[in-house]
PDB file of N, CA and C in Angstrom:
ATOM      1  N   MET O   1     -29.855   1.328  86.948  1.00 46.00           N
ATOM      2  CA  MET O   1     -28.764   0.461  86.525  1.00 46.00           C
ATOM      3  C   MET O   1     -27.905   1.187  85.489  1.00 46.00           C
ATOM      4  N   ALA O   2     -26.657   1.319  85.775  1.00 53.00           N
ATOM      5  CA  ALA O   2     -25.750   2.037  84.887  1.00 53.00           C
ATOM      6  C   ALA O   2     -25.483   1.275  83.596  1.00 53.00           C
ATOM      7  N   ASP O   3     -25.504  -0.053  83.643  1.00 82.00           N
ATOM      8  CA  ASP O   3     -25.182  -0.828  82.451  1.00 82.00           C
ATOM      9  C   ASP O   3     -26.400  -1.086  81.568  1.00 82.00           C
ATOM     10  N   ARG O   4     -27.544  -0.567  81.928  1.00 89.00           N
ATOM     11  CA  ARG O   4     -28.767  -0.772  81.154  1.00 89.00           C
ATOM     12  C   ARG O   4     -28.785   0.156  79.945  1.00 89.00           C
ATOM     13  N   ILE O   5     -29.098  -0.394  78.783  1.00 94.00           N
ATOM     14  CA  ILE O   5     -29.185   0.387  77.547  1.00 94.00           C
ATOM     15  C   ILE O   5     -30.420   1.281  77.628  1.00 94.00           C
ATOM     16  N   GLN O   6     -30.258   2.535  77.240  1.00 94.00           N
ATOM     17  CA  GLN O   6     -31.310   3.533  77.434  1.00 94.00           C
ATOM     18  C   GLN O   6     -32.128   3.872  76.191  1.00 94.00           C
ATOM     19  N   SER O   7     -31.685   3.447  75.006  1.00 96.00           N
ATOM     20  CA  SER O   7     -32.437   3.786  73.789  1.00 96.00           C
ATOM     21  C   SER O   7     -32.362   2.635  72.786  1.00 96.00           C
ATOM     22  N   PHE O   8     -33.349   2.592  71.903  1.00 97.00           N
ATOM     23  CA  PHE O   8     -33.339   1.562  70.873  1.00 97.00           C
ATOM     24  C   PHE O   8     -32.163   1.752  69.929  1.00 97.00           C
ATOM     25  N   ALA O   9     -31.784   3.001  69.686  1.00 97.00           N
ATOM     26  CA  ALA O   9     -30.626   3.276  68.819  1.00 97.00           C
ATOM     27  C   ALA O   9     -29.355   2.653  69.381  1.00 97.00           C
ATOM     28  N   ASP O  10     -29.210   2.661  70.693  1.00 96.00           N
ATOM     29  CA  ASP O  10     -28.050   2.014  71.318  1.00 96.00           C
ATOM     30  C   ASP O  10     -28.237   0.498  71.415  1.00 96.00           C
ATOM     31  N   PHE O  11     -29.478   0.054  71.518  1.00 97.00           N
ATOM     32  CA  PHE O  11     -29.762  -1.376  71.627  1.00 97.00           C
ATOM     33  C   PHE O  11     -29.499  -2.107  70.312  1.00 97.00           C
ATOM     34  N   TRP O  12     -29.814  -1.475  69.187  1.00 97.00           N
ATOM     35  CA  TRP O  12     -29.724  -2.118  67.880  1.00 97.00           C
ATOM     36  C   TRP O  12     -28.336  -2.705  67.595  1.00 97.00           C
ATOM     37  N   PRO O  13     -27.232  -1.972  67.747  1.00 97.00           N
ATOM     38  CA  PRO O  13     -25.925  -2.599  67.509  1.00 97.00           C
ATOM     39  C   PRO O  13     -25.605  -3.707  68.511  1.00 97.00           C
ATOM     40  N   TYR O  14     -26.041  -3.533  69.749  1.00 96.00           N
ATOM     41  CA  TYR O  14     -25.873  -4.578  70.758  1.00 96.00           C
ATOM     42  C   TYR O  14     -26.604  -5.845  70.310  1.00 96.00           C
ATOM     43  N   TYR O  15     -27.832  -5.675  69.843  1.00 97.00           N
ATOM     44  CA  TYR O  15     -28.636  -6.798  69.381  1.00 97.00           C
ATOM     45  C   TYR O  15     -27.928  -7.529  68.236  1.00 97.00           C
ATOM     46  N   LEU O  16     -27.408  -6.782  67.287  1.00 97.00           N
ATOM     47  CA  LEU O  16     -26.714  -7.410  66.155  1.00 97.00           C
ATOM     48  C   LEU O  16     -25.470  -8.159  66.613  1.00 97.00           C
ATOM     49  N   ARG O  17     -24.759  -7.615  67.573  1.00 96.00           N
ATOM     50  CA  ARG O  17     -23.569  -8.311  68.088  1.00 96.00           C
ATOM     51  C   ARG O  17     -23.954  -9.598  68.818  1.00 96.00           C
ATOM     52  N   GLU O  18     -25.122  -9.610  69.426  1.00 96.00           N
ATOM     53  CA  GLU O  18     -25.604 -10.813  70.094  1.00 96.00           C
ATOM     54  C   GLU O  18     -26.062 -11.878  69.087  1.00 96.00           C
ATOM     55  N   HIS O  19     -26.105 -11.513  67.813  1.00 96.00           N
ATOM     56  CA  HIS O  19     -26.490 -12.406  66.714  1.00 96.00           C
ATOM     57  C   HIS O  19     -25.358 -12.447  65.687  1.00 96.00           C
ATOM     58  N   SER O  20     -24.147 -12.596  66.163  1.00 96.00           N
ATOM     59  CA  SER O  20     -22.974 -12.475  65.301  1.00 96.00           C
ATOM     60  C   SER O  20     -22.786 -13.658  64.357  1.00 96.00           C
ATOM     61  N   LYS O  21     -23.292 -14.811  64.708  1.00 96.00           N
ATOM     62  CA  LYS O  21     -23.103 -16.000  63.862  1.00 96.00           C
ATOM     63  C   LYS O  21     -24.244 -16.135  62.861  1.00 96.00           C
ATOM     64  N   PRO O  22     -23.897 -16.386  61.599  1.00 97.00           N
ATOM     65  CA  PRO O  22     -24.949 -16.515  60.573  1.00 97.00           C
ATOM     66  C   PRO O  22     -25.984 -17.595  60.897  1.00 97.00           C
ATOM     67  N   GLN O  23     -25.573 -18.664  61.565  1.00 97.00           N
ATOM     68  CA  GLN O  23     -26.514 -19.728  61.910  1.00 97.00           C
ATOM     69  C   GLN O  23     -27.565 -19.233  62.907  1.00 97.00           C
ATOM     70  N   THR O  24     -27.138 -18.400  63.834  1.00 97.00           N
ATOM     71  CA  THR O  24     -28.085 -17.831  64.803  1.00 97.00           C
ATOM     72  C   THR O  24     -29.102 -16.956  64.085  1.00 97.00           C
ATOM     73  N   ARG O  25     -28.611 -16.117  63.193  1.00 97.00           N
ATOM     74  CA  ARG O  25     -29.528 -15.250  62.442  1.00 97.00           C
ATOM     75  C   ARG O  25     -30.474 -16.087  61.587  1.00 97.00           C
ATOM     76  N   ALA O  26     -29.968 -17.149  60.964  1.00 97.00           N
ATOM     77  CA  ALA O  26     -30.815 -18.006  60.125  1.00 97.00           C
ATOM     78  C   ALA O  26     -31.938 -18.635  60.940  1.00 97.00           C
ATOM     79  N   LEU O  27     -31.626 -19.081  62.137  1.00 97.00           N
ATOM     80  CA  LEU O  27     -32.673 -19.651  62.996  1.00 97.00           C
ATOM     81  C   LEU O  27     -33.710 -18.589  63.359  1.00 97.00           C
ATOM     82  N   HIS O  28     -33.260 -17.357  63.586  1.00 97.00           N
ATOM     83  CA  HIS O  28     -34.207 -16.260  63.844  1.00 97.00           C
ATOM     84  C   HIS O  28     -35.086 -16.012  62.617  1.00 97.00           C
ATOM     85  N   TYR O  29     -34.497 -16.050  61.445  1.00 98.00           N
ATOM     86  CA  TYR O  29     -35.284 -15.814  60.228  1.00 98.00           C
ATOM     87  C   TYR O  29     -36.360 -16.880  60.068  1.00 98.00           C
ATOM     88  N   ILE O  30     -36.022 -18.128  60.381  1.00 97.00           N
ATOM     89  CA  ILE O  30     -37.010 -19.215  60.300  1.00 97.00           C
ATOM     90  C   ILE O  30     -38.150 -18.939  61.282  1.00 97.00           C
ATOM     91  N   GLY O  31     -37.806 -18.646  62.521  1.00 97.00           N
ATOM     92  CA  GLY O  31     -38.828 -18.390  63.532  1.00 97.00           C
ATOM     93  C   GLY O  31     -39.692 -17.195  63.207  1.00 97.00           C
ATOM     94  N   THR O  32     -39.076 -16.098  62.811  1.00 98.00           N
ATOM     95  CA  THR O  32     -39.835 -14.885  62.491  1.00 98.00           C
ATOM     96  C   THR O  32     -40.711 -15.098  61.268  1.00 98.00           C
ATOM     97  N   SER O  33     -40.198 -15.808  60.278  1.00 98.00           N
ATOM     98  CA  SER O  33     -41.003 -16.105  59.090  1.00 98.00           C
ATOM     99  C   SER O  33     -42.218 -16.952  59.459  1.00 98.00           C
ATOM    100  N   LEU O  34     -42.017 -17.933  60.330  1.00 97.00           N
ATOM    101  CA  LEU O  34     -43.146 -18.747  60.790  1.00 97.00           C
ATOM    102  C   LEU O  34     -44.173 -17.906  61.532  1.00 97.00           C
ATOM    103  N   VAL O  35     -43.704 -16.988  62.351  1.00 97.00           N
ATOM    104  CA  VAL O  35     -44.615 -16.101  63.081  1.00 97.00           C
ATOM    105  C   VAL O  35     -45.477 -15.301  62.104  1.00 97.00           C
ATOM    106  N   VAL O  36     -44.851 -14.745  61.091  1.00 97.00           N
ATOM    107  CA  VAL O  36     -45.589 -13.955  60.099  1.00 97.00           C
ATOM    108  C   VAL O  36     -46.568 -14.843  59.339  1.00 97.00           C
ATOM    109  N   LEU O  37     -46.125 -16.027  58.932  1.00 97.00           N
ATOM    110  CA  LEU O  37     -47.002 -16.940  58.193  1.00 97.00           C
ATOM    111  C   LEU O  37     -48.183 -17.406  59.054  1.00 97.00           C
ATOM    112  N   ILE O  38     -47.929 -17.712  60.312  1.00 97.00           N
ATOM    113  CA  ILE O  38     -49.014 -18.115  61.220  1.00 97.00           C
ATOM    114  C   ILE O  38     -50.025 -16.979  61.366  1.00 97.00           C
ATOM    115  N   ALA O  39     -49.534 -15.762  61.551  1.00 97.00           N
ATOM    116  CA  ALA O  39     -50.434 -14.610  61.703  1.00 97.00           C
ATOM    117  C   ALA O  39     -51.279 -14.409  60.445  1.00 97.00           C
ATOM    118  N   LEU O  40     -50.644 -14.472  59.300  1.00 98.00           N
ATOM    119  CA  LEU O  40     -51.383 -14.284  58.045  1.00 98.00           C
ATOM    120  C   LEU O  40     -52.418 -15.382  57.833  1.00 98.00           C
ATOM    121  N   TYR O  41     -52.017 -16.626  58.093  1.00 98.00           N
ATOM    122  CA  TYR O  41     -52.957 -17.733  57.924  1.00 98.00           C
ATOM    123  C   TYR O  41     -54.120 -17.630  58.920  1.00 98.00           C
ATOM    124  N   ALA O  42     -53.819 -17.283  60.152  1.00 97.00           N
ATOM    125  CA  ALA O  42     -54.876 -17.149  61.163  1.00 97.00           C
ATOM    126  C   ALA O  42     -55.876 -16.071  60.747  1.00 97.00           C
ATOM    127  N   LEU O  43     -55.361 -14.963  60.233  1.00 97.00           N
ATOM    128  CA  LEU O  43     -56.258 -13.889  59.783  1.00 97.00           C
ATOM    129  C   LEU O  43     -57.055 -14.309  58.557  1.00 97.00           C
ATOM    130  N   TRP O  44     -56.413 -14.992  57.634  1.00 98.00           N
ATOM    131  CA  TRP O  44     -57.074 -15.436  56.404  1.00 98.00           C
ATOM    132  C   TRP O  44     -58.146 -16.473  56.692  1.00 98.00           C
ATOM    133  N   SER O  45     -57.823 -17.430  57.565  1.00 97.00           N
ATOM    134  CA  SER O  45     -58.728 -18.549  57.824  1.00 97.00           C
ATOM    135  C   SER O  45     -59.735 -18.283  58.944  1.00 97.00           C
ATOM    136  N   GLY O  46     -59.464 -17.275  59.747  1.00 96.00           N
ATOM    137  CA  GLY O  46     -60.322 -17.015  60.891  1.00 96.00           C
ATOM    138  C   GLY O  46     -60.035 -17.934  62.069  1.00 96.00           C
ATOM    139  N   SER O  47     -58.947 -18.688  61.992  1.00 95.00           N
ATOM    140  CA  SER O  47     -58.547 -19.611  63.065  1.00 95.00           C
ATOM    141  C   SER O  47     -57.651 -18.872  64.050  1.00 95.00           C
ATOM    142  N   PHE O  48     -58.260 -18.032  64.841  1.00 95.00           N
ATOM    143  CA  PHE O  48     -57.489 -17.143  65.693  1.00 95.00           C
ATOM    144  C   PHE O  48     -56.758 -17.843  66.837  1.00 95.00           C
ATOM    145  N   LEU O  49     -57.159 -19.067  67.155  1.00 95.00           N
ATOM    146  CA  LEU O  49     -56.425 -19.826  68.164  1.00 95.00           C
ATOM    147  C   LEU O  49     -54.989 -20.127  67.710  1.00 95.00           C
ATOM    148  N   LEU O  50     -54.783 -20.140  66.406  1.00 95.00           N
ATOM    149  CA  LEU O  50     -53.429 -20.354  65.881  1.00 95.00           C
ATOM    150  C   LEU O  50     -52.462 -19.264  66.330  1.00 95.00           C
ATOM    151  N   LEU O  51     -52.994 -18.103  66.644  1.00 96.00           N
ATOM    152  CA  LEU O  51     -52.135 -17.004  67.092  1.00 96.00           C
ATOM    153  C   LEU O  51     -51.369 -17.375  68.365  1.00 96.00           C
ATOM    154  N   LEU O  52     -51.904 -18.314  69.123  1.00 96.00           N
ATOM    155  CA  LEU O  52     -51.217 -18.764  70.335  1.00 96.00           C
ATOM    156  C   LEU O  52     -49.909 -19.489  70.020  1.00 96.00           C
ATOM    157  N   ALA O  53     -49.777 -19.984  68.797  1.00 95.00           N
ATOM    158  CA  ALA O  53     -48.562 -20.689  68.389  1.00 95.00           C
ATOM    159  C   ALA O  53     -47.434 -19.729  68.008  1.00 95.00           C
ATOM    160  N   MET O  54     -47.742 -18.475  67.830  1.00 96.00           N
ATOM    161  CA  MET O  54     -46.729 -17.513  67.372  1.00 96.00           C
ATOM    162  C   MET O  54     -45.531 -17.410  68.317  1.00 96.00           C
ATOM    163  N   PRO O  55     -45.732 -17.230  69.615  1.00 95.00           N
ATOM    164  CA  PRO O  55     -44.554 -17.139  70.490  1.00 95.00           C
ATOM    165  C   PRO O  55     -43.709 -18.421  70.477  1.00 95.00           C
ATOM    166  N   LEU O  56     -44.370 -19.552  70.459  1.00 94.00           N
ATOM    167  CA  LEU O  56     -43.631 -20.818  70.427  1.00 94.00           C
ATOM    168  C   LEU O  56     -42.776 -20.919  69.172  1.00 94.00           C
ATOM    169  N   ALA O  57     -43.361 -20.606  68.031  1.00 94.00           N
ATOM    170  CA  ALA O  57     -42.628 -20.678  66.762  1.00 94.00           C
ATOM    171  C   ALA O  57     -41.442 -19.716  66.753  1.00 94.00           C
ATOM    172  N   GLY O  58     -41.669 -18.514  67.208  1.00 94.00           N
ATOM    173  CA  GLY O  58     -40.591 -17.513  67.186  1.00 94.00           C
ATOM    174  C   GLY O  58     -39.500 -17.798  68.191  1.00 94.00           C
ATOM    175  N   TYR O  59     -39.888 -18.042  69.422  1.00 94.00           N
ATOM    176  CA  TYR O  59     -38.887 -18.219  70.473  1.00 94.00           C
ATOM    177  C   TYR O  59     -38.146 -19.546  70.375  1.00 94.00           C
ATOM    178  N   PHE O  60     -38.802 -20.603  69.910  1.00 96.00           N
ATOM    179  CA  PHE O  60     -38.119 -21.886  69.814  1.00 96.00           C
ATOM    180  C   PHE O  60     -36.859 -21.764  68.965  1.00 96.00           C
ATOM    181  N   PHE O  61     -37.002 -21.264  67.755  1.00 96.00           N
ATOM    182  CA  PHE O  61     -35.851 -21.167  66.854  1.00 96.00           C
ATOM    183  C   PHE O  61     -34.824 -20.157  67.361  1.00 96.00           C
ATOM    184  N   ALA O  62     -35.302 -19.054  67.895  1.00 96.00           N
ATOM    185  CA  ALA O  62     -34.378 -18.034  68.413  1.00 96.00           C
ATOM    186  C   ALA O  62     -33.551 -18.591  69.568  1.00 96.00           C
ATOM    187  N   TRP O  63     -34.185 -19.285  70.474  1.00 95.00           N
ATOM    188  CA  TRP O  63     -33.474 -19.790  71.651  1.00 95.00           C
ATOM    189  C   TRP O  63     -32.539 -20.942  71.306  1.00 95.00           C
ATOM    190  N   VAL O  64     -32.893 -21.743  70.309  1.00 96.00           N
ATOM    191  CA  VAL O  64     -31.950 -22.759  69.829  1.00 96.00           C
ATOM    192  C   VAL O  64     -30.692 -22.052  69.322  1.00 96.00           C
ATOM    193  N   GLY O  65     -30.887 -20.955  68.616  1.00 95.00           N
ATOM    194  CA  GLY O  65     -29.751 -20.184  68.115  1.00 95.00           C
ATOM    195  C   GLY O  65     -28.892 -19.616  69.228  1.00 95.00           C
ATOM    196  N   HIS O  66     -29.524 -19.072  70.244  1.00 95.00           N
ATOM    197  CA  HIS O  66     -28.758 -18.452  71.327  1.00 95.00           C
ATOM    198  C   HIS O  66     -28.073 -19.480  72.214  1.00 95.00           C
ATOM    199  N   PHE O  67     -28.817 -20.469  72.666  1.00 96.00           N
ATOM    200  CA  PHE O  67     -28.242 -21.432  73.605  1.00 96.00           C
ATOM    201  C   PHE O  67     -27.360 -22.458  72.901  1.00 96.00           C
ATOM    202  N   GLY O  68     -27.724 -22.850  71.672  1.00 96.00           N
ATOM    203  CA  GLY O  68     -26.996 -23.901  70.982  1.00 96.00           C
ATOM    204  C   GLY O  68     -25.895 -23.429  70.060  1.00 96.00           C
ATOM    205  N   VAL O  69     -26.070 -22.283  69.435  1.00 96.00           N
ATOM    206  CA  VAL O  69     -25.105 -21.798  68.445  1.00 96.00           C
ATOM    207  C   VAL O  69     -24.274 -20.648  69.008  1.00 96.00           C
ATOM    208  N   GLU O  70     -24.944 -19.605  69.409  1.00 95.00           N
ATOM    209  CA  GLU O  70     -24.258 -18.379  69.837  1.00 95.00           C
ATOM    210  C   GLU O  70     -23.653 -18.516  71.235  1.00 95.00           C
ATOM    211  N   LYS O  71     -24.263 -19.374  72.047  1.00 94.00           N
ATOM    212  CA  LYS O  71     -23.818 -19.603  73.436  1.00 94.00           C
ATOM    213  C   LYS O  71     -23.930 -18.332  74.273  1.00 94.00           C
ATOM    214  N   ASN O  72     -25.058 -17.649  74.109  1.00 95.00           N
ATOM    215  CA  ASN O  72     -25.323 -16.462  74.921  1.00 95.00           C
ATOM    216  C   ASN O  72     -26.775 -16.477  75.377  1.00 95.00           C
ATOM    217  N   ARG O  73     -27.107 -15.527  76.188  1.00 93.00           N
ATOM    218  CA  ARG O  73     -28.462 -15.420  76.737  1.00 93.00           C
ATOM    219  C   ARG O  73     -29.283 -14.493  75.851  1.00 93.00           C
ATOM    220  N   PRO O  74     -30.494 -14.905  75.437  1.00 93.00           N
ATOM    221  CA  PRO O  74     -31.311 -14.055  74.573  1.00 93.00           C
ATOM    222  C   PRO O  74     -31.549 -12.669  75.179  1.00 93.00           C
ATOM    223  N   ALA O  75     -31.456 -11.658  74.350  1.00 92.00           N
ATOM    224  CA  ALA O  75     -31.678 -10.276  74.790  1.00 92.00           C
ATOM    225  C   ALA O  75     -33.105 -10.062  75.267  1.00 92.00           C
ATOM    226  N   THR O  76     -34.002 -10.923  74.855  1.00 92.00           N
ATOM    227  CA  THR O  76     -35.403 -10.774  75.238  1.00 92.00           C
ATOM    228  C   THR O  76     -35.617 -10.911  76.743  1.00 92.00           C
ATOM    229  N   PHE O  77     -34.683 -11.554  77.442  1.00 92.00           N
ATOM    230  CA  PHE O  77     -34.817 -11.683  78.892  1.00 92.00           C
ATOM    231  C   PHE O  77     -34.646 -10.337  79.596  1.00 92.00           C
ATOM    232  N   LYS O  78     -33.819  -9.476  79.034  1.00 93.00           N
ATOM    233  CA  LYS O  78     -33.548  -8.187  79.660  1.00 93.00           C
ATOM    234  C   LYS O  78     -34.291  -7.028  78.979  1.00 93.00           C
ATOM    235  N   TYR O  79     -34.483  -7.146  77.668  1.00 96.00           N
ATOM    236  CA  TYR O  79     -35.111  -6.089  76.873  1.00 96.00           C
ATOM    237  C   TYR O  79     -36.199  -6.697  75.971  1.00 96.00           C
ATOM    238  N   PRO O  80     -37.309  -7.153  76.536  1.00 95.00           N
ATOM    239  CA  PRO O  80     -38.297  -7.884  75.718  1.00 95.00           C
ATOM    240  C   PRO O  80     -38.890  -7.082  74.559  1.00 95.00           C
ATOM    241  N   GLY O  81     -39.280  -5.860  74.796  1.00 96.00           N
ATOM    242  CA  GLY O  81     -39.892  -5.054  73.734  1.00 96.00           C
ATOM    243  C   GLY O  81     -38.913  -4.711  72.629  1.00 96.00           C
ATOM    244  N   TRP O  82     -37.767  -4.205  73.009  1.00 97.00           N
ATOM    245  CA  TRP O  82     -36.755  -3.846  72.018  1.00 97.00           C
ATOM    246  C   TRP O  82     -36.252  -5.068  71.268  1.00 97.00           C
ATOM    247  N   SER O  83     -36.159  -6.181  71.958  1.00 96.00           N
ATOM    248  CA  SER O  83     -35.696  -7.409  71.326  1.00 96.00           C
ATOM    249  C   SER O  83     -36.677  -7.860  70.236  1.00 96.00           C
ATOM    250  N   LEU O  84     -37.959  -7.800  70.534  1.00 96.00           N
ATOM    251  CA  LEU O  84     -38.962  -8.169  69.546  1.00 96.00           C
ATOM    252  C   LEU O  84     -38.907  -7.231  68.343  1.00 96.00           C
ATOM    253  N   ALA O  85     -38.819  -5.933  68.602  1.00 97.00           N
ATOM    254  CA  ALA O  85     -38.736  -4.961  67.512  1.00 97.00           C
ATOM    255  C   ALA O  85     -37.465  -5.167  66.685  1.00 97.00           C
ATOM    256  N   ALA O  86     -36.356  -5.432  67.360  1.00 98.00           N
ATOM    257  CA  ALA O  86     -35.085  -5.635  66.654  1.00 98.00           C
ATOM    258  C   ALA O  86     -35.107  -6.917  65.839  1.00 98.00           C
ATOM    259  N   ASP O  87     -35.796  -7.930  66.337  1.00 97.00           N
ATOM    260  CA  ASP O  87     -35.891  -9.177  65.582  1.00 97.00           C
ATOM    261  C   ASP O  87     -36.607  -8.948  64.261  1.00 97.00           C
ATOM    262  N   PHE O  88     -37.717  -8.233  64.286  1.00 98.00           N
ATOM    263  CA  PHE O  88     -38.431  -7.944  63.040  1.00 98.00           C
ATOM    264  C   PHE O  88     -37.621  -7.006  62.144  1.00 98.00           C
ATOM    265  N   ARG O  89     -36.900  -6.088  62.737  1.00 98.00           N
ATOM    266  CA  ARG O  89     -36.049  -5.189  61.949  1.00 98.00           C
ATOM    267  C   ARG O  89     -34.935  -5.980  61.267  1.00 98.00           C
ATOM    268  N   MET O  90     -34.277  -6.869  62.024  1.00 98.00           N
ATOM    269  CA  MET O  90     -33.214  -7.687  61.443  1.00 98.00           C
ATOM    270  C   MET O  90     -33.780  -8.556  60.324  1.00 98.00           C
ATOM    271  N   TRP O  91     -34.934  -9.165  60.545  1.00 98.00           N
ATOM    272  CA  TRP O  91     -35.585 -10.012  59.541  1.00 98.00           C
ATOM    273  C   TRP O  91     -35.905  -9.204  58.275  1.00 98.00           C
ATOM    274  N   TRP O  92     -36.446  -8.008  58.463  1.00 98.00           N
ATOM    275  CA  TRP O  92     -36.810  -7.164  57.320  1.00 98.00           C
ATOM    276  C   TRP O  92     -35.561  -6.712  56.561  1.00 98.00           C
ATOM    277  N   TYR O  93     -34.529  -6.308  57.276  1.00 98.00           N
ATOM    278  CA  TYR O  93     -33.285  -5.911  56.608  1.00 98.00           C
ATOM    279  C   TYR O  93     -32.679  -7.081  55.846  1.00 98.00           C
ATOM    280  N   TRP O  94     -32.769  -8.284  56.409  1.00 98.00           N
ATOM    281  CA  TRP O  94     -32.275  -9.471  55.726  1.00 98.00           C
ATOM    282  C   TRP O  94     -33.097  -9.716  54.451  1.00 98.00           C
ATOM    283  N   LEU O  95     -34.431  -9.653  54.560  1.00 98.00           N
ATOM    284  CA  LEU O  95     -35.295  -9.875  53.399  1.00 98.00           C
ATOM    285  C   LEU O  95     -35.034  -8.872  52.286  1.00 98.00           C
ATOM    286  N   THR O  96     -34.741  -7.646  52.655  1.00 98.00           N
ATOM    287  CA  THR O  96     -34.554  -6.582  51.664  1.00 98.00           C
ATOM    288  C   THR O  96     -33.086  -6.383  51.276  1.00 98.00           C
ATOM    289  N   GLY O  97     -32.206  -7.263  51.781  1.00 97.00           N
ATOM    290  CA  GLY O  97     -30.796  -7.201  51.397  1.00 97.00           C
ATOM    291  C   GLY O  97     -30.021  -6.046  51.997  1.00 97.00           C
ATOM    292  N   ARG O  98     -30.508  -5.497  53.104  1.00 97.00           N
ATOM    293  CA  ARG O  98     -29.842  -4.334  53.707  1.00 97.00           C
ATOM    294  C   ARG O  98     -29.167  -4.634  55.037  1.00 97.00           C
ATOM    295  N   LEU O  99     -29.069  -5.907  55.406  1.00 97.00           N
ATOM    296  CA  LEU O  99     -28.522  -6.231  56.718  1.00 97.00           C
ATOM    297  C   LEU O  99     -26.999  -6.117  56.779  1.00 97.00           C
ATOM    298  N   GLY O 100     -26.326  -6.426  55.696  1.00 96.00           N
ATOM    299  CA  GLY O 100     -24.855  -6.395  55.696  1.00 96.00           C
ATOM    300  C   GLY O 100     -24.253  -5.115  56.234  1.00 96.00           C
ATOM    301  N   PRO O 101     -24.642  -3.958  55.721  1.00 96.00           N
ATOM    302  CA  PRO O 101     -24.083  -2.706  56.251  1.00 96.00           C
ATOM    303  C   PRO O 101     -24.410  -2.479  57.726  1.00 96.00           C
ATOM    304  N   GLU O 102     -25.572  -2.921  58.168  1.00 97.00           N
ATOM    305  CA  GLU O 102     -25.940  -2.777  59.581  1.00 97.00           C
ATOM    306  C   GLU O 102     -25.014  -3.635  60.440  1.00 97.00           C
ATOM    307  N   LEU O 103     -24.731  -4.849  60.002  1.00 97.00           N
ATOM    308  CA  LEU O 103     -23.814  -5.724  60.743  1.00 97.00           C
ATOM    309  C   LEU O 103     -22.416  -5.117  60.794  1.00 97.00           C
ATOM    310  N   GLU O 104     -21.968  -4.564  59.690  1.00 97.00           N
ATOM    311  CA  GLU O 104     -20.647  -3.929  59.644  1.00 97.00           C
ATOM    312  C   GLU O 104     -20.567  -2.756  60.619  1.00 97.00           C
ATOM    313  N   ARG O 105     -21.583  -1.908  60.640  1.00 96.00           N
ATOM    314  CA  ARG O 105     -21.599  -0.769  61.563  1.00 96.00           C
ATOM    315  C   ARG O 105     -21.575  -1.228  63.015  1.00 96.00           C
ATOM    316  N   ALA O 106     -22.173  -2.389  63.282  1.00 97.00           N
ATOM    317  CA  ALA O 106     -22.205  -2.917  64.643  1.00 97.00           C
ATOM    318  C   ALA O 106     -20.928  -3.679  64.993  1.00 97.00           C
ATOM    319  N   GLY O 107     -20.043  -3.836  64.005  1.00 96.00           N
ATOM    320  CA  GLY O 107     -18.794  -4.535  64.247  1.00 96.00           C
ATOM    321  C   GLY O 107     -18.906  -6.045  64.120  1.00 96.00           C
ATOM    322  N   VAL O 108     -19.925  -6.518  63.415  1.00 96.00           N
ATOM    323  CA  VAL O 108     -20.117  -7.962  63.209  1.00 96.00           C
ATOM    324  C   VAL O 108     -19.564  -8.323  61.845  1.00 96.00           C
ATOM    325  N   LYS O 109     -18.722  -9.333  61.830  1.00 85.00           N
ATOM    326  CA  LYS O 109     -18.191  -9.831  60.557  1.00 85.00           C
ATOM    327  C   LYS O 109     -19.231 -10.761  59.944  1.00 85.00           C
ATOM    328  N   SER O 110     -19.750 -10.374  58.797  1.00 64.00           N
ATOM    329  CA  SER O 110     -20.797 -11.193  58.151  1.00 64.00           C
ATOM    330  C   SER O 110     -20.208 -12.152  57.197  1.00 64.00           C
TER     331      SER O 110
END
């Protein structure tokens, strides 16, 4: 496929453009934060069945953002691995205050 992205370096700006609205990103941050909290609690408590809730927590908020706010199709349908990695990268950059320059480089007005 000629239109298929071939590297994560090329995928990253595409991913950010697919999350151009702050509300979409905020919903992703909620979902990703819940995923991390569920994982930590499951490990701490030994309640490993809770790990099954991680995809639901993450994807629910992300998909509300895409279908309800951004009005686009989640990148995870076409690029599942890169999408998951980019979601955690976006979340980490947001937590550490480094997302703004990344959005600017991708052409997203923050």
